[in-house]
Amino acid sequence: MKLWLNFHKGKDPAEYDLVGPKGCWKMGAGSEVLGDEVVISEVMGERFENKWLMQLSLFPKKKSEALGQWESTFETIEEWVPPPPEEAWDEEDDDEEKWKKDVEKSEADN
């Protein structure tokens, strides 16, 4: 994992965790930090339309002020359950004018 992270992403493995599925990938599976010994093909899960349904994420570590070492900040997720629809959607999400203003502000900041 560390070699892949350094070679493909140009990231220092000491500063990031590679997070993937807990066990073998399936819908609703939890997430955990993948160790260096993990073979990606063993956690990929089933194929769907000739594509692997799995996502890997880089999760930044935090430098400990006391020890000066990088520490993981990711907490293992046992199972992912989507929020109820009333909590997942906000009527402000449909405000196109607000969205355009947010995009303009974001572009101006960059």
Short mmCIF file of N, CA, C and O in Angstrom, two decimals:
data_model
loop_
_atom_site.label_atom_id
_atom_site.label_comp_id
_atom_site.label_asym_id
_atom_site.label_seq_id
_atom_site.Cartn_x
_atom_site.Cartn_y
_atom_site.Cartn_z
N MET A 1 0.83 -1.20 0.00
CA MET A 1 0.00 0.00 0.00
C MET A 1 0.86 1.25 0.00
O MET A 1 0.58 2.19 -0.71
N LYS A 2 1.89 1.25 0.83
CA LYS A 2 2.73 2.44 0.93
C LYS A 2 3.41 2.75 -0.40
O LYS A 2 3.49 3.90 -0.82
N LEU A 3 3.87 1.72 -1.09
CA LEU A 3 4.53 1.91 -2.38
C LEU A 3 3.54 2.47 -3.40
O LEU A 3 3.85 3.40 -4.13
N TRP A 4 2.32 1.91 -3.44
CA TRP A 4 1.28 2.38 -4.37
C TRP A 4 0.96 3.85 -4.09
O TRP A 4 0.87 4.66 -5.01
N LEU A 5 0.80 4.19 -2.83
CA LEU A 5 0.44 5.54 -2.43
C LEU A 5 1.53 6.53 -2.85
O LEU A 5 1.24 7.59 -3.40
N ASN A 6 2.77 6.16 -2.63
CA ASN A 6 3.88 7.04 -2.98
C ASN A 6 4.05 7.15 -4.49
O ASN A 6 4.20 8.23 -5.04
N PHE A 7 4.00 6.02 -5.20
CA PHE A 7 4.27 5.99 -6.63
C PHE A 7 3.12 6.62 -7.44
O PHE A 7 3.35 7.45 -8.31
N HIS A 8 1.88 6.22 -7.17
CA HIS A 8 0.75 6.67 -7.99
C HIS A 8 0.17 8.01 -7.56
O HIS A 8 -0.39 8.73 -8.38
N LYS A 9 0.26 8.34 -6.32
CA LYS A 9 -0.37 9.56 -5.83
C LYS A 9 0.64 10.62 -5.37
O LYS A 9 0.26 11.73 -5.06
N GLY A 10 1.91 10.26 -5.30
CA GLY A 10 2.93 11.21 -4.86
C GLY A 10 2.72 11.69 -3.43
O GLY A 10 3.07 12.80 -3.07
N LYS A 11 2.10 10.85 -2.61
CA LYS A 11 1.82 11.20 -1.21
C LYS A 11 2.77 10.45 -0.29
O LYS A 11 3.18 9.34 -0.57
N ASP A 12 3.09 11.07 0.82
CA ASP A 12 3.92 10.42 1.83
C ASP A 12 3.04 9.46 2.61
O ASP A 12 2.08 9.88 3.27
N PRO A 13 3.32 8.16 2.56
CA PRO A 13 2.49 7.18 3.26
C PRO A 13 2.40 7.40 4.76
O PRO A 13 1.46 6.96 5.40
N ALA A 14 3.36 8.11 5.34
CA ALA A 14 3.31 8.38 6.77
C ALA A 14 2.21 9.38 7.11
O ALA A 14 1.76 9.44 8.24
N GLU A 15 1.75 10.15 6.12
CA GLU A 15 0.76 11.20 6.36
C GLU A 15 -0.66 10.82 5.98
O GLU A 15 -1.59 11.58 6.23
N TYR A 16 -0.85 9.65 5.36
CA TYR A 16 -2.17 9.24 4.90
C TYR A 16 -2.45 7.78 5.22
O TYR A 16 -1.53 6.96 5.23
N ASP A 17 -3.72 7.47 5.44
CA ASP A 17 -4.19 6.09 5.52
C ASP A 17 -4.94 5.79 4.23
O ASP A 17 -5.62 6.67 3.69
N LEU A 18 -4.83 4.57 3.76
CA LEU A 18 -5.66 4.12 2.65
C LEU A 18 -6.84 3.39 3.26
O LEU A 18 -6.67 2.41 3.98
N VAL A 19 -8.04 3.91 3.03
CA VAL A 19 -9.25 3.37 3.64
C VAL A 19 -10.05 2.64 2.57
O VAL A 19 -10.22 3.12 1.46
N GLY A 20 -10.53 1.46 2.93
CA GLY A 20 -11.31 0.65 2.01
C GLY A 20 -12.36 -0.14 2.77
O GLY A 20 -12.63 0.13 3.94
N PRO A 21 -12.94 -1.14 2.09
CA PRO A 21 -14.03 -1.89 2.71
C PRO A 21 -13.57 -2.73 3.88
O PRO A 21 -12.44 -3.20 3.92
N LYS A 22 -14.47 -2.91 4.83
CA LYS A 22 -14.21 -3.79 5.96
C LYS A 22 -14.57 -5.19 5.50
O LYS A 22 -15.71 -5.48 5.19
N GLY A 23 -13.56 -6.03 5.41
CA GLY A 23 -13.78 -7.37 4.84
C GLY A 23 -13.85 -7.27 3.33
O GLY A 23 -13.13 -6.50 2.72
N CYS A 24 -14.77 -8.01 2.72
CA CYS A 24 -14.95 -7.97 1.28
C CYS A 24 -16.04 -6.94 0.95
O CYS A 24 -17.06 -6.89 1.63
N TRP A 25 -15.82 -6.12 -0.09
CA TRP A 25 -16.75 -5.04 -0.40
C TRP A 25 -18.13 -5.57 -0.73
O TRP A 25 -18.30 -6.54 -1.45
N LYS A 26 -19.14 -4.92 -0.18
CA LYS A 26 -20.55 -5.14 -0.53
C LYS A 26 -21.30 -3.89 -0.10
O LYS A 26 -20.80 -3.11 0.72
N MET A 27 -22.45 -3.66 -0.66
CA MET A 27 -23.22 -2.47 -0.33
C MET A 27 -23.49 -2.45 1.17
O MET A 27 -23.92 -3.43 1.75
N GLY A 28 -23.18 -1.33 1.78
CA GLY A 28 -23.41 -1.17 3.21
C GLY A 28 -22.26 -1.67 4.08
O GLY A 28 -22.33 -1.57 5.30
N ALA A 29 -21.22 -2.21 3.43
CA ALA A 29 -20.08 -2.68 4.21
C ALA A 29 -19.44 -1.51 4.94
O ALA A 29 -19.47 -0.38 4.47
N GLY A 30 -18.86 -1.79 6.05
CA GLY A 30 -18.16 -0.76 6.79
C GLY A 30 -16.83 -0.41 6.11
O GLY A 30 -16.52 -0.93 5.05
N SER A 31 -16.08 0.47 6.72
CA SER A 31 -14.79 0.88 6.19
C SER A 31 -13.73 0.77 7.27
O SER A 31 -14.02 0.92 8.45
N GLU A 32 -12.50 0.51 6.84
CA GLU A 32 -11.39 0.43 7.77
C GLU A 32 -10.11 0.81 7.05
O GLU A 32 -10.05 0.82 5.82
N VAL A 33 -9.09 1.13 7.83
CA VAL A 33 -7.78 1.42 7.27
C VAL A 33 -7.20 0.10 6.76
O VAL A 33 -7.20 -0.90 7.46
N LEU A 34 -6.75 0.11 5.50
CA LEU A 34 -6.17 -1.10 4.92
C LEU A 34 -4.69 -1.17 5.26
O LEU A 34 -3.96 -0.20 5.07
N GLY A 35 -4.28 -2.30 5.74
CA GLY A 35 -2.88 -2.49 6.10
C GLY A 35 -2.01 -2.70 4.87
O GLY A 35 -2.52 -2.95 3.76
N ASP A 36 -0.71 -2.63 5.05
CA ASP A 36 0.22 -2.80 3.93
C ASP A 36 0.14 -4.20 3.33
O ASP A 36 0.46 -4.39 2.16
N GLU A 37 -0.27 -5.17 4.11
CA GLU A 37 -0.30 -6.55 3.62
C GLU A 37 -1.58 -6.88 2.86
O GLU A 37 -1.70 -7.95 2.28
N VAL A 38 -2.55 -5.97 2.83
CA VAL A 38 -3.83 -6.23 2.16
C VAL A 38 -3.62 -6.30 0.65
O VAL A 38 -2.98 -5.44 0.04
N VAL A 39 -4.18 -7.35 0.03
CA VAL A 39 -4.15 -7.49 -1.42
C VAL A 39 -5.51 -6.97 -1.92
O VAL A 39 -6.55 -7.51 -1.56
N ILE A 40 -5.47 -5.91 -2.72
CA ILE A 40 -6.69 -5.24 -3.15
C ILE A 40 -7.68 -6.21 -3.80
O ILE A 40 -8.87 -6.17 -3.54
N SER A 41 -7.20 -7.14 -4.61
CA SER A 41 -8.11 -8.06 -5.31
C SER A 41 -8.91 -8.93 -4.34
O SER A 41 -9.97 -9.43 -4.69
N GLU A 42 -8.43 -9.08 -3.11
CA GLU A 42 -9.14 -9.91 -2.13
C GLU A 42 -10.29 -9.17 -1.45
O GLU A 42 -11.14 -9.78 -0.83
N VAL A 43 -10.32 -7.84 -1.56
CA VAL A 43 -11.40 -7.08 -0.92
C VAL A 43 -12.32 -6.40 -1.92
O VAL A 43 -13.21 -5.67 -1.55
N MET A 44 -12.12 -6.67 -3.21
CA MET A 44 -12.86 -5.95 -4.25
C MET A 44 -14.33 -6.32 -4.35
O MET A 44 -15.12 -5.51 -4.79
N GLY A 45 -14.71 -7.50 -4.00
CA GLY A 45 -16.12 -7.87 -4.11
C GLY A 45 -16.47 -8.35 -5.50
O GLY A 45 -15.61 -8.62 -6.33
N GLU A 46 -17.77 -8.44 -5.76
CA GLU A 46 -18.27 -8.96 -7.03
C GLU A 46 -18.15 -7.93 -8.15
O GLU A 46 -18.14 -6.74 -7.91
N ARG A 47 -18.14 -8.43 -9.38
CA ARG A 47 -18.13 -7.54 -10.54
C ARG A 47 -19.56 -7.20 -10.92
O ARG A 47 -20.47 -8.00 -10.77
N PHE A 48 -19.75 -6.00 -11.45
CA PHE A 48 -21.05 -5.59 -11.95
C PHE A 48 -20.80 -4.84 -13.25
O PHE A 48 -20.11 -3.83 -13.25
N GLU A 49 -21.34 -5.34 -14.34
CA GLU A 49 -21.14 -4.74 -15.66
C GLU A 49 -19.65 -4.52 -15.94
O GLU A 49 -19.22 -3.47 -16.38
N ASN A 50 -18.86 -5.56 -15.67
CA ASN A 50 -17.42 -5.55 -15.90
C ASN A 50 -16.68 -4.46 -15.14
O ASN A 50 -15.60 -4.03 -15.54
N LYS A 51 -17.22 -3.99 -14.05
CA LYS A 51 -16.56 -2.99 -13.23
C LYS A 51 -16.53 -3.48 -11.80
O LYS A 51 -17.45 -4.12 -11.33
N TRP A 52 -15.47 -3.13 -11.11
CA TRP A 52 -15.40 -3.46 -9.69
C TRP A 52 -16.12 -2.37 -8.92
O TRP A 52 -15.90 -1.19 -9.15
N LEU A 53 -16.99 -2.77 -8.04
CA LEU A 53 -17.74 -1.81 -7.23
C LEU A 53 -17.05 -1.64 -5.88
O LEU A 53 -17.39 -2.29 -4.91
N MET A 54 -16.05 -0.81 -5.87
CA MET A 54 -15.34 -0.59 -4.63
C MET A 54 -14.69 0.78 -4.69
O MET A 54 -14.33 1.25 -5.75
N GLN A 55 -14.55 1.40 -3.56
CA GLN A 55 -13.90 2.69 -3.51
C GLN A 55 -12.82 2.68 -2.44
O GLN A 55 -13.03 2.19 -1.35
N LEU A 56 -11.68 3.24 -2.80
CA LEU A 56 -10.61 3.44 -1.85
C LEU A 56 -10.50 4.93 -1.60
O LEU A 56 -10.68 5.73 -2.51
N SER A 57 -10.20 5.31 -0.39
CA SER A 57 -10.09 6.73 -0.06
C SER A 57 -8.78 6.98 0.68
O SER A 57 -8.33 6.16 1.47
N LEU A 58 -8.20 8.15 0.40
CA LEU A 58 -7.04 8.59 1.18
C LEU A 58 -7.58 9.40 2.34
O LEU A 58 -8.37 10.32 2.16
N PHE A 59 -7.15 9.07 3.53
CA PHE A 59 -7.63 9.75 4.72
C PHE A 59 -6.42 10.34 5.43
O PHE A 59 -5.51 9.61 5.83
N PRO A 60 -6.35 11.67 5.56
CA PRO A 60 -5.15 12.29 6.14
C PRO A 60 -4.97 11.96 7.63
O PRO A 60 -5.94 11.86 8.37
N LYS A 61 -3.73 11.78 7.99
CA LYS A 61 -3.38 11.58 9.40
C LYS A 61 -3.13 12.94 10.04
O LYS A 61 -2.99 13.94 9.36
N LYS A 62 -3.05 12.97 11.36
CA LYS A 62 -2.80 14.20 12.10
C LYS A 62 -1.48 14.04 12.85
O LYS A 62 -1.20 12.98 13.41
N LYS A 63 -0.68 15.09 12.83
CA LYS A 63 0.61 15.03 13.52
C LYS A 63 0.40 15.30 15.01
O LYS A 63 -0.16 16.31 15.39
N SER A 64 0.86 14.38 15.83
CA SER A 64 0.74 14.50 17.28
C SER A 64 1.70 15.58 17.76
O SER A 64 2.90 15.55 17.47
N GLU A 65 1.16 16.54 18.51
CA GLU A 65 2.01 17.60 19.05
C GLU A 65 2.95 17.05 20.12
O GLU A 65 4.09 17.49 20.24
N ALA A 66 2.48 16.09 20.88
CA ALA A 66 3.29 15.55 21.97
C ALA A 66 4.43 14.67 21.47
O ALA A 66 5.56 14.78 21.92
N LEU A 67 4.13 13.78 20.51
CA LEU A 67 5.12 12.82 20.05
C LEU A 67 5.79 13.23 18.74
O LEU A 67 6.84 12.69 18.40
N GLY A 68 5.15 14.11 17.98
CA GLY A 68 5.70 14.50 16.69
C GLY A 68 5.54 13.45 15.61
O GLY A 68 6.15 13.54 14.56
N GLN A 69 4.71 12.43 15.87
CA GLN A 69 4.48 11.37 14.90
C GLN A 69 3.09 11.53 14.28
O GLN A 69 2.20 12.12 14.87
N TRP A 70 2.95 10.97 13.07
CA TRP A 70 1.64 11.00 12.40
C TRP A 70 0.75 9.92 12.99
O TRP A 70 1.17 8.78 13.15
N GLU A 71 -0.50 10.30 13.32
CA GLU A 71 -1.46 9.36 13.91
C GLU A 71 -2.71 9.30 13.06
O GLU A 71 -3.19 10.31 12.55
N SER A 72 -3.26 8.11 12.97
CA SER A 72 -4.49 7.91 12.21
C SER A 72 -5.64 8.63 12.91
O SER A 72 -5.75 8.63 14.13
N THR A 73 -6.50 9.25 12.11
CA THR A 73 -7.69 9.90 12.66
C THR A 73 -8.97 9.20 12.19
O THR A 73 -10.06 9.61 12.54
N PHE A 74 -8.80 8.14 11.39
CA PHE A 74 -9.96 7.43 10.85
C PHE A 74 -10.51 6.46 11.89
O PHE A 74 -9.75 5.74 12.53
N GLU A 75 -11.82 6.47 12.06
CA GLU A 75 -12.47 5.53 12.96
C GLU A 75 -13.18 4.47 12.13
O GLU A 75 -13.95 4.79 11.23
N THR A 76 -12.89 3.21 12.43
CA THR A 76 -13.50 2.11 11.70
C THR A 76 -15.02 2.20 11.76
O THR A 76 -15.59 2.48 12.81
N ILE A 77 -15.65 1.97 10.61
CA ILE A 77 -17.11 1.99 10.51
C ILE A 77 -17.55 0.54 10.31
O ILE A 77 -17.17 -0.10 9.34
N GLU A 78 -18.33 0.04 11.25
CA GLU A 78 -18.76 -1.36 11.19
C GLU A 78 -19.73 -1.61 10.04
O GLU A 78 -19.64 -2.60 9.34
N GLU A 79 -20.69 -0.71 9.88
CA GLU A 79 -21.70 -0.86 8.83
C GLU A 79 -22.20 0.52 8.46
O GLU A 79 -22.38 1.37 9.33
N TRP A 80 -22.40 0.74 7.16
CA TRP A 80 -22.89 2.04 6.71
C TRP A 80 -24.39 1.93 6.43
O TRP A 80 -24.83 1.07 5.67
N VAL A 81 -25.14 2.78 7.08
CA VAL A 81 -26.59 2.82 6.87
C VAL A 81 -26.92 4.23 6.40
O VAL A 81 -26.59 5.20 7.08
N PRO A 82 -27.54 4.36 5.22
CA PRO A 82 -27.85 5.71 4.72
C PRO A 82 -28.84 6.42 5.63
O PRO A 82 -29.67 5.78 6.29
N PRO A 83 -28.76 7.75 5.68
CA PRO A 83 -29.70 8.50 6.52
C PRO A 83 -31.11 8.42 5.94
O PRO A 83 -31.28 8.19 4.74
N PRO A 84 -32.12 8.63 6.78
CA PRO A 84 -33.49 8.65 6.26
C PRO A 84 -33.62 9.78 5.23
O PRO A 84 -32.93 10.79 5.33
N PRO A 85 -34.49 9.63 4.24
CA PRO A 85 -34.61 10.64 3.18
C PRO A 85 -34.83 12.07 3.70
O PRO A 85 -34.28 13.01 3.15
N GLU A 86 -35.57 12.22 4.77
CA GLU A 86 -35.84 13.57 5.27
C GLU A 86 -34.57 14.23 5.82
O GLU A 86 -34.48 15.45 5.87
N GLU A 87 -33.59 13.44 6.23
CA GLU A 87 -32.33 14.00 6.72
C GLU A 87 -31.29 14.12 5.60
O GLU A 87 -30.37 14.92 5.69
N ALA A 88 -31.44 13.33 4.56
CA ALA A 88 -30.47 13.33 3.47
C ALA A 88 -30.70 14.47 2.50
O ALA A 88 -29.80 14.88 1.77
N TRP A 89 -31.88 15.02 2.44
CA TRP A 89 -32.22 16.07 1.48
C TRP A 89 -32.65 17.31 2.23
O TRP A 89 -33.35 17.25 3.23
N ASP A 90 -32.21 18.42 1.75
CA ASP A 90 -32.54 19.71 2.33
C ASP A 90 -33.13 20.56 1.22
O ASP A 90 -32.57 20.63 0.12
N GLU A 91 -34.24 21.24 1.47
CA GLU A 91 -34.87 22.02 0.41
C GLU A 91 -33.96 23.11 -0.13
O GLU A 91 -34.12 23.55 -1.26
N GLU A 92 -32.94 23.52 0.65
CA GLU A 92 -31.97 24.49 0.16
C GLU A 92 -31.12 23.91 -0.97
O GLU A 92 -30.52 24.64 -1.74
N ASP A 93 -31.08 22.56 -1.06
CA ASP A 93 -30.32 21.92 -2.13
C ASP A 93 -30.86 22.27 -3.51
O ASP A 93 -30.15 22.18 -4.50
N ASP A 94 -32.13 22.63 -3.59
CA ASP A 94 -32.76 22.96 -4.87
C ASP A 94 -32.68 24.44 -5.21
O ASP A 94 -33.21 24.86 -6.23
N ASP A 95 -32.04 25.23 -4.38
CA ASP A 95 -31.93 26.67 -4.62
C ASP A 95 -30.79 26.92 -5.61
O ASP A 95 -29.62 27.02 -5.24
N GLU A 96 -31.15 27.04 -6.89
CA GLU A 96 -30.14 27.19 -7.95
C GLU A 96 -29.37 28.50 -7.83
O GLU A 96 -28.16 28.54 -8.05
N GLU A 97 -30.05 29.57 -7.46
CA GLU A 97 -29.38 30.86 -7.30
C GLU A 97 -28.32 30.80 -6.21
O GLU A 97 -27.21 31.31 -6.37
N LYS A 98 -28.67 30.17 -5.09
CA LYS A 98 -27.71 30.02 -4.00
C LYS A 98 -26.52 29.19 -4.46
O LYS A 98 -25.36 29.51 -4.18
N TRP A 99 -26.78 28.16 -5.23
CA TRP A 99 -25.72 27.30 -5.75
C TRP A 99 -24.79 28.11 -6.65
O TRP A 99 -23.56 28.00 -6.55
N LYS A 100 -25.35 28.92 -7.55
CA LYS A 100 -24.53 29.72 -8.46
C LYS A 100 -23.65 30.70 -7.68
O LYS A 100 -22.48 30.90 -8.00
N LYS A 101 -24.22 31.32 -6.63
CA LYS A 101 -23.44 32.25 -5.81
C LYS A 101 -22.30 31.51 -5.09
O LYS A 101 -21.18 32.02 -5.00
N ASP A 102 -22.59 30.31 -4.59
CA ASP A 102 -21.56 29.52 -3.92
C ASP A 102 -20.43 29.15 -4.89
O ASP A 102 -19.25 29.19 -4.53
N VAL A 103 -20.79 28.80 -6.12
CA VAL A 103 -19.78 28.45 -7.14
C VAL A 103 -18.93 29.67 -7.46
O VAL A 103 -17.70 29.59 -7.52
N GLU A 104 -19.56 30.82 -7.66
CA GLU A 104 -18.82 32.05 -7.94
C GLU A 104 -17.86 32.40 -6.81
O GLU A 104 -16.71 32.76 -7.04
N LYS A 105 -18.34 32.27 -5.58
CA LYS A 105 -17.50 32.57 -4.42
C LYS A 105 -16.32 31.59 -4.36
O LYS A 105 -15.18 32.00 -4.12
N SER A 106 -16.57 30.34 -4.61
CA SER A 106 -15.53 29.33 -4.57
C SER A 106 -14.47 29.61 -5.64
O SER A 106 -13.27 29.48 -5.39
N GLU A 107 -14.93 29.96 -6.84
CA GLU A 107 -13.98 30.26 -7.92
C GLU A 107 -13.18 31.51 -7.64
O GLU A 107 -12.01 31.60 -7.99
N ALA A 108 -13.81 32.49 -7.00
CA ALA A 108 -13.10 33.73 -6.66
C ALA A 108 -12.04 33.49 -5.60
O ALA A 108 -10.99 34.13 -5.60
N ASP A 109 -12.31 32.54 -4.69
CA ASP A 109 -11.35 32.21 -3.63
C ASP A 109 -10.12 31.49 -4.18
O ASP A 109 -9.06 31.54 -3.58
N ASN A 110 -10.31 30.81 -5.30
CA ASN A 110 -9.18 30.06 -5.90
C ASN A 110 -8.49 30.96 -6.86
O ASN A 110 -7.55 31.15 -7.27
#
